[in-house]
Short mmCIF file of C-alpha atoms in Angstrom, two decimals:
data_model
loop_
_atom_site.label_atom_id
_atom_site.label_comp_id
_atom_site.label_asym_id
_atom_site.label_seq_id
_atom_site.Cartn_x
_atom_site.Cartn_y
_atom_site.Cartn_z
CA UNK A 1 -38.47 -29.37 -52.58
CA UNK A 2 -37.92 -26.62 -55.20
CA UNK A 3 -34.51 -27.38 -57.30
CA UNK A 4 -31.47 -25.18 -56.32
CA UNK A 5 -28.91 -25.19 -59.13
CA UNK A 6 -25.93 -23.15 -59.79
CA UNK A 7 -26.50 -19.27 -60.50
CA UNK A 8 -23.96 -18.97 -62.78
CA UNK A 9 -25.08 -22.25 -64.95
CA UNK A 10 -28.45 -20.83 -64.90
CA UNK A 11 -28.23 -17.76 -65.86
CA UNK A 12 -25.25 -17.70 -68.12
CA UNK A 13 -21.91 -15.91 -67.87
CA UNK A 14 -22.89 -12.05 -69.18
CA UNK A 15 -25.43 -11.94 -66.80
CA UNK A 16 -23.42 -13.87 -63.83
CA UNK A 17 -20.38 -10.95 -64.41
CA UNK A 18 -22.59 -8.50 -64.41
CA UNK A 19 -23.78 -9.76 -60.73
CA UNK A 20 -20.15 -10.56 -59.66
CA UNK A 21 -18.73 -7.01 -60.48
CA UNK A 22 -20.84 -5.89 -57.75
CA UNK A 23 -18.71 -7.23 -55.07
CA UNK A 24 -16.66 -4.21 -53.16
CA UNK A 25 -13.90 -6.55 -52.08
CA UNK A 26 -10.99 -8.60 -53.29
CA UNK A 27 -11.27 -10.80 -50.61
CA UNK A 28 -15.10 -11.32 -51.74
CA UNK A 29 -13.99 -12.76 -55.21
CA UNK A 30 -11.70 -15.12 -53.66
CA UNK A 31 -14.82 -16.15 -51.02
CA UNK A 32 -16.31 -16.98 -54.78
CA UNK A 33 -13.66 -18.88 -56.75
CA UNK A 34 -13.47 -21.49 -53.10
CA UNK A 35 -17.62 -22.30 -53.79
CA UNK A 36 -16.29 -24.72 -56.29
CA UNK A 37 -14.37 -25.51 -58.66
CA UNK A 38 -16.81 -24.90 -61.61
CA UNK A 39 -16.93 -21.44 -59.85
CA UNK A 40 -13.44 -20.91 -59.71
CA UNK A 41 -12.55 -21.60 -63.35
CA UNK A 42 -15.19 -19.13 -63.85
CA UNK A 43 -13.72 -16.45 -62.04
CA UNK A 44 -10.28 -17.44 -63.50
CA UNK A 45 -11.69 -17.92 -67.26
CA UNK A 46 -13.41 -14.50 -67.58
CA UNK A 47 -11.02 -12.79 -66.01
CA UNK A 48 -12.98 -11.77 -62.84
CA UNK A 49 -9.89 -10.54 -60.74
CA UNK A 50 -8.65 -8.06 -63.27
CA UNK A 51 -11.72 -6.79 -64.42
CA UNK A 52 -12.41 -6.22 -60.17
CA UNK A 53 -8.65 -4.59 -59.64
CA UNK A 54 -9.68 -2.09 -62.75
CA UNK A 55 -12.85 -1.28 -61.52
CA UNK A 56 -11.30 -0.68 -58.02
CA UNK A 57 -8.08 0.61 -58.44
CA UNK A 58 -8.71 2.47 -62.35
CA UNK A 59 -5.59 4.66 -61.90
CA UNK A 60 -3.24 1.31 -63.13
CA UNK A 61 -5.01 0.78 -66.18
CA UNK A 62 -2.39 2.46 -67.97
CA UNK A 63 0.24 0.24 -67.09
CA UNK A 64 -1.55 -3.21 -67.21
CA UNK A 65 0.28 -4.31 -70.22
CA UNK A 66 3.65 -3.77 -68.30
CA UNK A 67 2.33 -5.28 -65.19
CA UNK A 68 1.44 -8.61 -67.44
CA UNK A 69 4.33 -9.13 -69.89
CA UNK A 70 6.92 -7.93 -67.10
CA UNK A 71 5.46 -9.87 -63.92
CA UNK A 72 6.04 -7.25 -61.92
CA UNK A 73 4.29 -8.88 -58.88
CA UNK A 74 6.19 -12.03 -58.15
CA UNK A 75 3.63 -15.51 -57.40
CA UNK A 76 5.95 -17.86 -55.11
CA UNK A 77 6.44 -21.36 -56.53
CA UNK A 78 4.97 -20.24 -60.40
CA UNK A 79 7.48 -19.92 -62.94
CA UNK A 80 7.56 -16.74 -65.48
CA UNK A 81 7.87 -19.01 -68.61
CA UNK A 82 5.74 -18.49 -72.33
CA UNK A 83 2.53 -20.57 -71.02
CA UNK A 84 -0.70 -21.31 -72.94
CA UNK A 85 -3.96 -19.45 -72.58
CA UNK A 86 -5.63 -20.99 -69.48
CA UNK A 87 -2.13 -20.85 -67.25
CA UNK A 88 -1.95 -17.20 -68.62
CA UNK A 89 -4.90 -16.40 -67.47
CA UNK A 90 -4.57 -18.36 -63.70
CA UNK A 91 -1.31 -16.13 -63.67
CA UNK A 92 -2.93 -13.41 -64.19
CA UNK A 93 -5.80 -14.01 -62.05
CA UNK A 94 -3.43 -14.28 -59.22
CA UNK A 95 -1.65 -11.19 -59.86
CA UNK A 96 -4.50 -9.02 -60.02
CA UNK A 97 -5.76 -10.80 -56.46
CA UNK A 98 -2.48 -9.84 -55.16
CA UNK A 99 -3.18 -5.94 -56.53
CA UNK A 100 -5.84 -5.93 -55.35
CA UNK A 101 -5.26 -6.88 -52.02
CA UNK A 102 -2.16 -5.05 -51.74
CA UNK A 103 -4.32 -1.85 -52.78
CA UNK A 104 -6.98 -2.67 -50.52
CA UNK A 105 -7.09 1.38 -48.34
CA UNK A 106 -7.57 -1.05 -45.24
CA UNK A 107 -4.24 -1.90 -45.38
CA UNK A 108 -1.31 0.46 -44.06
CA UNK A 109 2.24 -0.62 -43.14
CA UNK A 110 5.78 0.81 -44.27
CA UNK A 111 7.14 -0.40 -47.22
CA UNK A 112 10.99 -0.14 -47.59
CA UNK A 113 12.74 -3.51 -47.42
CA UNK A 114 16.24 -2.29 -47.42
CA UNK A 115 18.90 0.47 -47.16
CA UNK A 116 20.64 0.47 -50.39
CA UNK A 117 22.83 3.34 -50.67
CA UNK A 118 23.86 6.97 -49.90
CA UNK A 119 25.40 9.71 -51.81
CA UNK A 120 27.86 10.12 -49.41
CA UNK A 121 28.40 8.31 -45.38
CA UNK A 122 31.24 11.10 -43.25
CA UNK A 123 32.42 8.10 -41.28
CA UNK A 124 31.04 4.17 -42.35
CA UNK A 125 30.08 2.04 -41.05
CA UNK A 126 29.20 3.92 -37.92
CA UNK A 127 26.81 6.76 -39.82
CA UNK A 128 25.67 4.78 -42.60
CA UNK A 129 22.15 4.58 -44.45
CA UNK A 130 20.90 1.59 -42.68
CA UNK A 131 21.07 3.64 -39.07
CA UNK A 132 17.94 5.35 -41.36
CA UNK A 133 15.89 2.57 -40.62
CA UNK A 134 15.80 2.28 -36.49
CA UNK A 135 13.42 3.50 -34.80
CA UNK A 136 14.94 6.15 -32.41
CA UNK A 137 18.20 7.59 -32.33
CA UNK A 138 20.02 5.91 -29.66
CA UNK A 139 20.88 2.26 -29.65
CA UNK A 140 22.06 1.23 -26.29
CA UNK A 141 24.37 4.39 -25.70
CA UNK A 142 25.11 4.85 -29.11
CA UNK A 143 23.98 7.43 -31.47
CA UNK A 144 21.68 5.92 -34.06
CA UNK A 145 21.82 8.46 -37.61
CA UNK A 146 23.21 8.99 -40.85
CA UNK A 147 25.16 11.46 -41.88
CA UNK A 148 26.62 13.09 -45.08
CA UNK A 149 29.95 14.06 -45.72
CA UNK A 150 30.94 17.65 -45.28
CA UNK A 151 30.90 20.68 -47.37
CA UNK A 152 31.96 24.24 -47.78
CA UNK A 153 28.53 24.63 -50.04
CA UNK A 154 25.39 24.71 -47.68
CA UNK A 155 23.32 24.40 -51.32
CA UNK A 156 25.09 20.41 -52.44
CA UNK A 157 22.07 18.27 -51.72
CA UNK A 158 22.26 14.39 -50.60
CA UNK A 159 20.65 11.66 -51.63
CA UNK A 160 19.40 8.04 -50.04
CA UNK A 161 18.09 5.04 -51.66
CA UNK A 162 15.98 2.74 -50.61
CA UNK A 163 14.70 -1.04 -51.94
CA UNK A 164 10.91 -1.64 -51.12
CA UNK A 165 9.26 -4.31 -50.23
CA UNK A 166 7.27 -4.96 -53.21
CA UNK A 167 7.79 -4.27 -56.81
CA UNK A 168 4.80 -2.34 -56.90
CA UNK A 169 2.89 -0.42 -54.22
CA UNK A 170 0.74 2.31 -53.85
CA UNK A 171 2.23 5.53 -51.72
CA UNK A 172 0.47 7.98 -49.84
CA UNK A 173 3.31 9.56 -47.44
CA UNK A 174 7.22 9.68 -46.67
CA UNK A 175 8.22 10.38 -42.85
CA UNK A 176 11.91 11.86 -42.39
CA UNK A 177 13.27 13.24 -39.06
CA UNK A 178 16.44 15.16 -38.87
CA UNK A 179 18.91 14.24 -36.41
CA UNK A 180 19.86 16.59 -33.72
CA UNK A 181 23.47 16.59 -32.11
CA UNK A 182 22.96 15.93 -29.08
CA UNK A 183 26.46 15.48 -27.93
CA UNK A 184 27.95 18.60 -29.43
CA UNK A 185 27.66 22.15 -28.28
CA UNK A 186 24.45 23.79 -28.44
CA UNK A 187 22.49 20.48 -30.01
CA UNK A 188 23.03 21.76 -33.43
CA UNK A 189 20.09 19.68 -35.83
CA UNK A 190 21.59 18.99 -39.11
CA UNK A 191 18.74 19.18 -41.48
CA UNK A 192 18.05 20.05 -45.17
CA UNK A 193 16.33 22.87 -46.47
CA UNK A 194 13.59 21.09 -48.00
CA UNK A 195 13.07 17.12 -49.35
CA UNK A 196 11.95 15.92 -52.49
CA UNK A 197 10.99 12.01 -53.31
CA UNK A 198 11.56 9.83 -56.65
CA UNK A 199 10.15 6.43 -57.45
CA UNK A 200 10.87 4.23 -60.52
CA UNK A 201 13.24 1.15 -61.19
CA UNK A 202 16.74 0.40 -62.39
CA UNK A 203 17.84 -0.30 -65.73
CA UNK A 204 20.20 -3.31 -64.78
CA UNK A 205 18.57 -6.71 -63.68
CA UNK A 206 21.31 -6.51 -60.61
CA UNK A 207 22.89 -3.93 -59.08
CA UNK A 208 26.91 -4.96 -58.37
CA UNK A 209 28.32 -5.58 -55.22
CA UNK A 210 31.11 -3.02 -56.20
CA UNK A 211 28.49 -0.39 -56.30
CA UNK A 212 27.09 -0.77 -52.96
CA UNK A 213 30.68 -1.20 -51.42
CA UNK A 214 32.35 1.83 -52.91
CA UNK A 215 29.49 3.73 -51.70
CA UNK A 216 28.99 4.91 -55.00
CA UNK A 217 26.47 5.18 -57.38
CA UNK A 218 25.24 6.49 -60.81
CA UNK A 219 21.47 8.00 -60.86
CA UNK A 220 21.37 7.11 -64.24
CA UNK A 221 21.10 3.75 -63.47
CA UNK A 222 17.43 4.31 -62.58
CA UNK A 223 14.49 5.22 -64.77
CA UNK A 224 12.61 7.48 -61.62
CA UNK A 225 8.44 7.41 -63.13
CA UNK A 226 7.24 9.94 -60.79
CA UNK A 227 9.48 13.02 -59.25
CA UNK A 228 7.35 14.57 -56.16
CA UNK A 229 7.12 18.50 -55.50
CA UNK A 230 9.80 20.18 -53.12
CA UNK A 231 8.71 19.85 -49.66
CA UNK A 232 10.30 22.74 -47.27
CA UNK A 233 12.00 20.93 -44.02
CA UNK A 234 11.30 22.38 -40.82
CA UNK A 235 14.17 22.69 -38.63
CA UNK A 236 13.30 20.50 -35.92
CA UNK A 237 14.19 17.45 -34.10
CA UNK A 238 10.44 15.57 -34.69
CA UNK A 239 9.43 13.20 -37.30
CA UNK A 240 8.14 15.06 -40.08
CA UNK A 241 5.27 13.50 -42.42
CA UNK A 242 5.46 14.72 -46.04
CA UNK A 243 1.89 13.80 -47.96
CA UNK A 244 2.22 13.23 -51.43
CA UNK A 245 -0.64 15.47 -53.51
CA UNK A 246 -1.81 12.05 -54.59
CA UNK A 247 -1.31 8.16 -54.02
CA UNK A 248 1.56 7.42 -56.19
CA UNK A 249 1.92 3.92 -58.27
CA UNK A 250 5.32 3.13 -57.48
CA UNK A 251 6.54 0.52 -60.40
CA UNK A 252 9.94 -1.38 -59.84
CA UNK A 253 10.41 -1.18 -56.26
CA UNK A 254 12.88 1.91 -55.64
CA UNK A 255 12.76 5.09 -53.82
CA UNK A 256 14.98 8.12 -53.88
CA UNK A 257 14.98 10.68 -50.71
CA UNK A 258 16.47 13.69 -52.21
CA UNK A 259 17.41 15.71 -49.37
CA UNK A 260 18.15 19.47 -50.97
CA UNK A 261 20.50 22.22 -49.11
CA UNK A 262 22.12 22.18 -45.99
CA UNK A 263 21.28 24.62 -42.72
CA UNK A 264 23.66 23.79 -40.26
CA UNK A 265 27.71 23.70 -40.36
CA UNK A 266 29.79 21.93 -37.72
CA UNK A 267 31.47 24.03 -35.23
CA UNK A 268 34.55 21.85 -35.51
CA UNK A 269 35.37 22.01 -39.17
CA UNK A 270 33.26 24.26 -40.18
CA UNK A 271 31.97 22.44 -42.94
CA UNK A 272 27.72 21.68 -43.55
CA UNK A 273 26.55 18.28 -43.01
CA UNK A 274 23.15 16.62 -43.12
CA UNK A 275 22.33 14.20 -40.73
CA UNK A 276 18.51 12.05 -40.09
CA UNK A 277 17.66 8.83 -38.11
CA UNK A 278 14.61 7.41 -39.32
CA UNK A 279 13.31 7.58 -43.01
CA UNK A 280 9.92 5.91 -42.94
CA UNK A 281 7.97 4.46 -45.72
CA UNK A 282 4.20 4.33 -45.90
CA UNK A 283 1.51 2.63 -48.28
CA UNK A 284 -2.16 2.26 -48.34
#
């Protein structure tokens, strides 16, 4: 019987990289590093997940220093201690398996975690931010939206805030729908004249409960790395789908809808108000 021996013990590491960077998918490498364990301190030792999540995904290359000293991508059960060279570089291996997993285009689900915060709420709890997040605009018998305070100025804009899921993620498209009165006269829809989106992370390791309760908060307490372009609102009660030019690397986990001019004012106060139901979040 002819001898079968390890690959990658015959025919050295350049040449067994060179073969390995061939695979198309994360989920191959990981196939690899379970072959054994002399395979998967190979994988680990040379680096094999990073140099895959560059080749892959080369937009983040720019930001791989961050993503390393900062841990930006949190490992369950690992602490983020000073470690030597080999647990560096099993910590590292497992955050570039998570990139490039999270990355992978085959993947789509919506990415905010939480509600944080609005510019202004007309009456809370009742129209506050986290009505954003249902699904449809009635709950039970109950209207189901969130909606600004009013003003005399149809051109003050509002603003929501949302936590994602994951410190980092890759976004390709922001649904909002405006919300439509149906229980006032003439089903008035209270939308803006156009949305913009931000994306970055706060300064301060932890926002303070005082914040969130006094339903106030500073926008200089973020640091937004990408600003999209105006998108014009139509004024309709459907879910609208904004596509961003390009997938965006969101880094630090927060997004700001910046909802910009108001259209409709209230026949009983006469004052402008925007008003949505459902803000949804989407990745590939």
């Amino acid at each position: 019987m002819d001898y079968c021996g390890d690959f990658i013990e015959l025919l050295g590491p350049d040449i067994s990289t060179k073969i390995l960077m061939n695979l198309v998918s994360p989920s191959d490498l990981i196939r690899v590093s379970l072959v054994s364990s002399s395979w998967h301190q190979f994988v680990i030792e040379n680096g094999l997940g990073k140099q895959l999540c560059l080749k892959l995904f080369p937009e983040i290359s720019g930001i791989v220093h961050t993503i390393e000293m900062n841990n930006l991508i949190d490992t369950v059960g690992h602490k983020q201690d000073d470690c030597d060279e080999l647990e560096c570089l099993r910590k590292n291996h497992r955050i570039y398996t998570l990139l490039a997993r999270a990355f992978n285009p085959f993947v789509r689900k919506d990415c905010i975690s939480d509600a944080i915060i609005a510019s202004s709420t007309d009456n809370y709890p009742e129209e506050s931010i986290n009505n954003t997040l249902e699904p449809f605009d009635r709950i039970d018998t109950r209207a189901s939206y969130w909606s600004s305070e009013g003003q005399n100025n149809p051109a003050v804009s509002e603003t929501l805030l949302y936590k994602l899921m994951t410190k980092m993620c890759i976004v390709t498209e922001i649904h909002v729908q405006p919300f439509q009165a149906y229980f006032q006269y003439g089903f008035p829809i209270y939308s803006s004249k156009a949305v913009r989106f931000r994306m970055g992370h706060k300064l301060q390791s932890e926002m303070t409960d005082s914040l969130t309760s006094s339903n106030k908060w500073a926008d200089d307490e973020f640091i937004w790395t990408y600003t999209s372009p105006e998108f014009p609102m139509v004024q309709e009660n459907c879910l609208q789908k904004f596509k961003l030019p390009e997938p965006v690397l969101c880094i630090g986990g927060y997004m700001q809808v910046e909802l910009l001019g108001r259209v409709q004012r209230q026949e009983m106060d006469g004052l402008y108000y925007i008003c949505c139901w459902t803000t949804a979040f989407s990745k590939v």
